[in-house]
Amino acid sequence: MRRKNAPGAGRVTPKSSQLDTSTPHPARRYNYWLGGKDNFAADRQSGDEISRLFPTAMIAARANRAFLRRAVSYLAHRGIRQFLDIGTGLPAPDNTHEVAQRIAPSSRVVYVDNDPIVMVHARALLQSHPEGRTAYLEGDLREPQAILRHRLLKQTLDMTEPVALLLVAVLHFIQDDDEAVAVVKKLRDSLPSGSYLVVSNATTDFNAPEVVAAYEGMVAAGKNDIRCRPKEQFSRFLDGLELVEPGIVPANDWRAEDLGDPERPSAADVSLYGAVGRVL
């Protein structure tokens, strides 16, 4: 699972001096699950605690990454040339601009995250194709207007033309359902017709009752910062959009046939909903 921090973290102004290695951060925890080295003891401890409850956490992280890759590829093939990826996470194979620019070298991507380490690595490692452009800004999903007003976003994306808004495994770090929906609405309202929303969110809909009970116990104890949402709640993010087939499904099943791989993890292993909707 991927990205975002606790309430209050992250502003659109640089704050690298505020790096807190004693508090686990989802981007670094995700990096740990994938075998990376850009993480600290608090991230590893948090990751291990969640993995004891969800032993397939690494499978879920990889399935989420594959969903992002398929969604970006799908949209790039259909003419989308602008991408706003909020909750970027640490660089890993097939970053958004790499997938999009393989298909359309002129694609433009703005990455947003609230972890200073993510931004340092992104600026150093994520090099755009010469025909396209990438920009990186430090910002918090809970402050959508600050992101939308940022000069780097305005310099990189033309918000009068279709944009793909990527909120992949990030909304489940906003605990309050109404707040999460309001954030998505503010971002969606800034997009012109023909834009798309790509979204995934953790869920316990596919898990056994004992797993659900254990998850709820971790949340109550403050050991799990992920808000698992049922399908009914997840669908609120897509109200008023035209759903791309196959609609709201387990993220590992979203257009999985595009991979040509008959084997894929189960919905319970991944425990994520995924969907893509078009702005009318």
Coordinates of C-alpha atoms in Angstrom, one line a residue:
M1 CA 0.0 0.0 0.0
R2 CA 1.2 3.4 -0.7
R3 CA 1.6 6.9 0.6
K4 CA 0.4 9.8 2.6
N5 CA 1.0 10.9 6.1
A6 CA -0.9 11.9 9.2
P7 CA -3.1 15.0 9.4
G8 CA -1.2 18.3 9.5
A9 CA 1.9 17.0 7.6
G10 CA 3.0 18.6 4.4
R11 CA 2.7 22.1 3.0
V12 CA 3.3 23.2 -0.6
T13 CA 6.2 25.3 0.6
P14 CA 9.5 23.3 0.9
K15 CA 10.1 22.0 4.4
S16 CA 12.9 19.5 4.1
S17 CA 14.3 20.6 7.5
Q18 CA 11.1 19.1 9.1
L19 CA 12.0 15.5 8.2
D20 CA 10.8 13.3 11.1
T21 CA 12.4 9.8 11.0
S22 CA 10.8 8.8 14.3
T23 CA 7.3 8.7 12.8
P24 CA 6.5 6.1 10.1
H25 CA 5.6 7.4 6.7
P26 CA 3.6 5.4 4.2
A27 CA 5.9 6.2 1.2
R28 CA 8.9 4.9 3.2
R29 CA 6.9 1.9 4.5
Y30 CA 5.9 1.0 1.0
N31 CA 9.6 1.3 0.0
Y32 CA 10.4 -1.2 2.8
W33 CA 7.8 -3.7 1.6
L34 CA 9.3 -3.6 -1.9
G35 CA 12.8 -4.3 -0.5
G36 CA 14.1 -0.7 -0.9
K37 CA 16.6 1.0 1.3
D38 CA 15.0 4.5 1.7
N39 CA 13.3 3.8 5.0
F40 CA 14.0 4.1 8.7
A41 CA 13.4 2.0 11.8
A42 CA 10.0 3.5 12.5
D43 CA 8.9 2.7 8.9
R44 CA 10.2 -0.9 9.2
Q45 CA 8.5 -1.5 12.6
S46 CA 5.2 -0.1 11.2
G47 CA 5.5 -2.3 8.1
D48 CA 6.2 -5.4 10.1
E49 CA 3.2 -4.8 12.4
I50 CA 0.9 -4.4 9.5
S51 CA 2.5 -7.4 7.7
R52 CA 1.8 -9.6 10.7
L53 CA -1.9 -8.9 10.2
F54 CA -1.8 -8.8 6.4
P55 CA 1.0 -11.2 5.3
T56 CA 0.3 -10.3 1.7
A57 CA 1.2 -6.6 2.1
M58 CA 4.1 -6.9 -0.4
I59 CA 1.7 -8.5 -2.9
A60 CA -0.7 -5.7 -2.4
A61 CA 2.0 -3.1 -2.9
R62 CA 3.0 -4.6 -6.2
A63 CA -0.6 -5.1 -7.3
N64 CA -1.3 -1.4 -6.6
R65 CA 1.8 -0.4 -8.6
A66 CA 0.6 -2.6 -11.5
F67 CA -2.9 -1.0 -11.3
L68 CA -1.2 2.4 -11.7
R69 CA 0.8 1.3 -14.6
R70 CA -2.2 -0.2 -16.4
A71 CA -4.4 2.9 -15.8
V72 CA -1.7 5.4 -17.0
S73 CA -1.1 3.2 -20.1
Y74 CA -4.8 3.0 -20.8
L75 CA -5.2 6.8 -20.6
A76 CA -2.0 7.6 -22.6
H77 CA -3.2 5.3 -25.4
R78 CA -6.5 7.3 -25.4
G79 CA -4.9 10.7 -25.9
I80 CA -4.3 11.9 -22.3
R81 CA -1.1 13.9 -22.2
Q82 CA -1.2 15.5 -18.8
F83 CA -1.0 13.7 -15.4
L84 CA -1.3 15.0 -11.8
D85 CA 0.0 12.3 -9.5
I86 CA -0.7 13.1 -5.8
G87 CA 1.0 10.9 -3.3
T88 CA 3.9 10.0 -5.5
G89 CA 5.8 7.7 -3.3
L90 CA 9.5 7.0 -3.7
P91 CA 10.7 6.3 -7.3
A92 CA 10.2 2.7 -8.4
P93 CA 10.2 1.0 -11.8
D94 CA 7.5 2.3 -14.1
N95 CA 6.9 5.7 -12.6
T96 CA 3.9 7.6 -14.1
H97 CA 6.0 9.7 -16.5
E98 CA 8.0 6.7 -17.7
V99 CA 4.8 4.8 -18.6
A100 CA 3.1 7.8 -20.2
Q101 CA 6.2 9.0 -22.1
R102 CA 6.9 5.5 -23.6
I103 CA 3.6 5.9 -25.3
A104 CA 3.6 9.7 -25.9
P105 CA 7.0 11.3 -25.3
S106 CA 5.3 14.8 -25.0
S107 CA 3.4 13.8 -21.9
R108 CA 3.6 16.1 -18.9
V109 CA 3.5 15.0 -15.3
V110 CA 3.3 16.8 -12.0
Y111 CA 4.3 14.7 -8.9
V112 CA 3.1 15.7 -5.4
D113 CA 4.1 14.2 -2.1
N114 CA 4.5 15.4 1.5
D115 CA 7.7 13.6 2.4
P116 CA 10.9 15.6 1.8
I117 CA 12.8 12.4 1.1
V118 CA 10.4 11.5 -1.7
M119 CA 10.9 15.0 -3.3
V120 CA 14.7 14.7 -3.0
H121 CA 14.8 11.4 -4.7
A122 CA 12.2 12.4 -7.3
R123 CA 14.1 15.5 -8.4
A124 CA 17.3 13.5 -8.6
L125 CA 16.1 10.3 -10.3
L126 CA 12.9 11.0 -12.3
Q127 CA 14.2 12.4 -15.6
S128 CA 11.6 13.4 -18.2
H129 CA 11.8 12.6 -21.9
P130 CA 13.1 15.7 -23.7
E131 CA 9.8 16.1 -25.5
G132 CA 7.8 16.1 -22.3
R133 CA 8.1 17.6 -18.9
T134 CA 8.0 16.6 -15.2
A135 CA 7.7 18.8 -12.1
Y136 CA 7.8 17.9 -8.4
L137 CA 6.2 19.8 -5.6
E138 CA 6.0 19.2 -1.9
G139 CA 2.3 19.4 -0.9
D140 CA -0.4 17.7 1.1
L141 CA -3.5 16.1 -0.3
R142 CA -5.5 17.8 2.4
E143 CA -4.7 21.2 0.9
P144 CA -5.9 20.7 -2.7
Q145 CA -6.2 24.5 -3.4
A146 CA -2.6 25.1 -2.4
I147 CA -1.6 22.3 -4.8
L148 CA -3.7 23.7 -7.6
R149 CA -2.4 27.2 -7.1
H150 CA 1.3 26.1 -7.1
R151 CA 3.4 27.9 -9.7
L152 CA 5.1 24.6 -10.8
L153 CA 1.7 23.0 -11.6
K154 CA 0.6 26.1 -13.6
Q155 CA 3.9 26.1 -15.5
T156 CA 3.7 22.4 -16.3
L157 CA 0.0 21.6 -16.9
D158 CA -2.7 23.4 -18.9
M159 CA -5.7 23.0 -16.7
T160 CA -8.0 24.0 -19.6
E161 CA -7.1 20.7 -21.3
P162 CA -7.8 17.1 -20.1
V163 CA -5.8 15.9 -17.1
A164 CA -5.5 12.5 -15.5
L165 CA -5.7 13.0 -11.7
L166 CA -4.0 10.0 -10.0
L167 CA -5.0 9.3 -6.3
V168 CA -3.6 5.8 -6.1
A169 CA -3.5 4.3 -2.6
V170 CA -3.4 7.7 -0.9
L171 CA -7.0 8.6 0.1
H172 CA -7.0 5.8 2.7
F173 CA -4.6 8.0 4.7
I174 CA -7.5 10.5 5.2
Q175 CA -9.5 8.8 8.0
D176 CA -12.6 10.9 7.8
D177 CA -14.9 9.8 4.9
D178 CA -16.5 13.1 4.3
E179 CA -13.2 15.0 4.3
A180 CA -11.8 12.5 1.8
V181 CA -14.8 13.0 -0.5
A182 CA -14.5 16.8 -0.1
V183 CA -10.8 16.7 -1.1
V184 CA -11.6 14.7 -4.2
K185 CA -14.4 17.0 -5.2
K186 CA -12.2 20.1 -4.9
L187 CA -9.6 18.5 -7.2
R188 CA -12.2 17.1 -9.6
D189 CA -13.9 20.5 -9.9
S190 CA -10.7 22.0 -11.2
L191 CA -10.6 19.5 -14.1
P192 CA -12.1 20.2 -17.6
S193 CA -14.4 17.8 -19.4
G194 CA -12.6 14.8 -20.8
S195 CA -10.3 14.5 -17.8
Y196 CA -10.0 11.3 -15.7
L197 CA -9.8 10.3 -12.1
V198 CA -7.7 7.2 -11.3
V199 CA -8.3 6.0 -7.7
S200 CA -7.6 3.1 -5.4
N201 CA -8.3 2.6 -1.7
A202 CA -7.7 -0.2 0.8
T203 CA -10.7 -2.3 1.8
T204 CA -11.6 -5.2 4.1
D205 CA -14.6 -6.3 1.9
F206 CA -12.8 -9.4 0.8
N207 CA -11.2 -10.4 4.1
A208 CA -12.3 -13.0 6.7
P209 CA -14.1 -11.7 9.8
E210 CA -11.1 -12.5 12.1
V211 CA -8.8 -10.4 9.8
V212 CA -11.3 -7.5 9.9
A213 CA -11.5 -7.7 13.7
A214 CA -7.7 -7.6 13.9
Y215 CA -7.5 -4.6 11.6
E216 CA -10.1 -2.7 13.6
G217 CA -8.1 -3.5 16.8
M218 CA -4.9 -2.1 15.2
V219 CA -6.7 1.1 14.2
A220 CA -8.2 1.5 17.7
A221 CA -4.7 1.1 19.2
G222 CA -3.2 3.7 16.8
K223 CA -1.0 1.1 15.0
N224 CA -2.6 1.3 11.6
D225 CA -3.2 4.6 9.7
I226 CA -5.0 3.1 6.8
R227 CA -8.8 3.7 6.4
C228 CA -10.2 0.7 4.7
R229 CA -13.4 1.6 2.9
P230 CA -16.3 -0.6 1.7
K231 CA -17.4 -0.4 -1.9
E232 CA -20.3 1.8 -1.1
Q233 CA -18.0 4.4 0.5
F234 CA -15.3 4.1 -2.2
S235 CA -17.9 4.7 -4.9
R236 CA -18.5 8.2 -3.5
F237 CA -15.2 9.3 -5.0
L238 CA -16.6 8.5 -8.4
D239 CA -20.1 10.0 -8.2
G240 CA -21.0 11.8 -11.3
L241 CA -18.2 10.4 -13.4
E242 CA -18.5 8.0 -16.3
L243 CA -16.8 4.8 -15.2
V244 CA -14.3 3.1 -17.5
E245 CA -15.0 -0.6 -17.8
P246 CA -14.9 -2.8 -15.8
G247 CA -16.0 -0.2 -13.2
I248 CA -15.3 -0.5 -9.5
V249 CA -13.4 -3.8 -9.0
P250 CA -10.5 -5.2 -7.0
A251 CA -7.5 -3.2 -8.2
N252 CA -5.7 -6.4 -9.3
D253 CA -8.6 -7.2 -11.6
W254 CA -8.9 -3.8 -13.3
R255 CA -8.2 -4.5 -17.0
A256 CA -5.8 -7.2 -15.9
E257 CA -6.3 -8.9 -19.2
D258 CA -4.3 -6.1 -20.7
L259 CA -1.2 -7.8 -19.2
G260 CA -1.8 -11.1 -20.9
D261 CA -1.0 -12.8 -17.5
P262 CA -3.6 -15.4 -16.5
E263 CA -2.2 -15.6 -13.0
R264 CA -2.8 -12.7 -10.5
P265 CA -3.3 -12.4 -6.8
S266 CA -6.7 -12.8 -5.2
A267 CA -8.9 -9.9 -4.1
A268 CA -8.3 -10.9 -0.4
D269 CA -4.5 -10.8 -1.0
V270 CA -4.6 -7.3 -2.4
S271 CA -7.5 -5.8 -0.5
L272 CA -7.8 -2.7 -2.7
Y273 CA -10.6 -1.3 -4.8
G274 CA -9.5 0.4 -8.0
A275 CA -11.4 2.4 -10.7
V276 CA -11.1 5.0 -13.4
G277 CA -13.8 7.6 -14.1
R278 CA -14.1 10.2 -16.9
V279 CA -15.2 13.8 -16.1
L280 CA -18.2 14.6 -18.2

